[in-house]
GROMACS .gro file of C-alpha atoms in nm:
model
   69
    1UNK     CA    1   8.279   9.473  10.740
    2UNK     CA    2   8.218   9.178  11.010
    3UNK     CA    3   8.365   9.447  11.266
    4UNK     CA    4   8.131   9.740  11.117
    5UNK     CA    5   7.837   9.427  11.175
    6UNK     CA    6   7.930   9.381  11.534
    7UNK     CA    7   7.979   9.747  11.612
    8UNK     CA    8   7.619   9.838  11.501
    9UNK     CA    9   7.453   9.531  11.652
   10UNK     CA   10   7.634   9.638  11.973
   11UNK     CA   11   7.515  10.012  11.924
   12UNK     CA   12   7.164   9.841  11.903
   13UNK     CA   13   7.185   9.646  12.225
   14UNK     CA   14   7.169   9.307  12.019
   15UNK     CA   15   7.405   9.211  12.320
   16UNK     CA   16   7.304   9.138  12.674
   17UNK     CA   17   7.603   9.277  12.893
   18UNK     CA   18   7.700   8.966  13.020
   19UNK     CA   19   7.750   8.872  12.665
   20UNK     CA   20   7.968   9.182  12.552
   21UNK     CA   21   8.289   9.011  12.695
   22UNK     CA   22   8.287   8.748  12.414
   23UNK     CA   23   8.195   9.008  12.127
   24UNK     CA   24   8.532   9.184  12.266
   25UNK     CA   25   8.711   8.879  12.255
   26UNK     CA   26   8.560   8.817  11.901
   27UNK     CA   27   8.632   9.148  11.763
   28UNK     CA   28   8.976   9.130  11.947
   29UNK     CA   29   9.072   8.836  11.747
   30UNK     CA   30   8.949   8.992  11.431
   31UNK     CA   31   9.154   9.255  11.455
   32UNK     CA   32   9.465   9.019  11.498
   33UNK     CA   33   9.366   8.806  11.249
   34UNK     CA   34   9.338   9.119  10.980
   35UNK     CA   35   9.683   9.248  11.122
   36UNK     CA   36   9.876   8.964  11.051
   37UNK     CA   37   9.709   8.942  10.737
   38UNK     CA   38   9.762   9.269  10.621
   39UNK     CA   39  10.136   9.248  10.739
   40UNK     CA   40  10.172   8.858  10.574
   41UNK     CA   41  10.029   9.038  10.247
   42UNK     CA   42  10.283   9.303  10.247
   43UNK     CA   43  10.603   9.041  10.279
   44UNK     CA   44  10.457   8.908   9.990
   45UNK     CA   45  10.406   9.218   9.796
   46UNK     CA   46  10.760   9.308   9.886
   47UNK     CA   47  10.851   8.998   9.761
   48UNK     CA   48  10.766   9.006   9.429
   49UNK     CA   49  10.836   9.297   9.394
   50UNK     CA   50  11.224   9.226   9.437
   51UNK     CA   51  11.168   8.941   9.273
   52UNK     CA   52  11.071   9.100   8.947
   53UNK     CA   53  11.328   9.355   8.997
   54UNK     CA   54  11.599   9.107   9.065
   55UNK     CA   55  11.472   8.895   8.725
   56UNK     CA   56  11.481   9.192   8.522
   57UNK     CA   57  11.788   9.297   8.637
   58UNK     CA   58  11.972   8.970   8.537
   59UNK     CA   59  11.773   9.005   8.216
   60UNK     CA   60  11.915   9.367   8.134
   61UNK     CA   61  12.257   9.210   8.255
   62UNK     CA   62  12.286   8.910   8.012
   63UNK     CA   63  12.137   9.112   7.716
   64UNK     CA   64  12.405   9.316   7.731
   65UNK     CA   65  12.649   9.102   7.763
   66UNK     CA   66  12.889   9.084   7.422
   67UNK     CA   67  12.972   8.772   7.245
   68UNK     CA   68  13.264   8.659   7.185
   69UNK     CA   69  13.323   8.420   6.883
   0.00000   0.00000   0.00000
């Protein structure tokens, strides 16, 4: 959205060109910012999801497990 925002007020000449270097840089380090975001979302995703697997997995394995008395 904040890029979509910059885009348009660019579009609209909100910018004088001397100042369209910065709202590069700006929109540059968005960009970043969302990517290593997106990609520090997905480890985590990842990780609970083999997390959950792993826990059910031991679950499945100890219920059926026989006693021995």
């Amino acid at each position: 959205e904040i890029r979509n925002v910059l885009e348009v007020a660019t579009q609209r000449s909100a910018w004088k060109a001397n100042e369209l270097t910065a709202v590069g840089a700006i929109v540059d380090t968005l960009d970043n910012a969302f990517k290593q975001l997106a990609n520090k979302s997905d480890e985590v995703v990842t990780a609970v999801q083999e997390s959950t697997e792993g826990a059910s997995e031991g679950a499945n394995e100890s219920g059926n497990q026989e006693t021995t008395n």
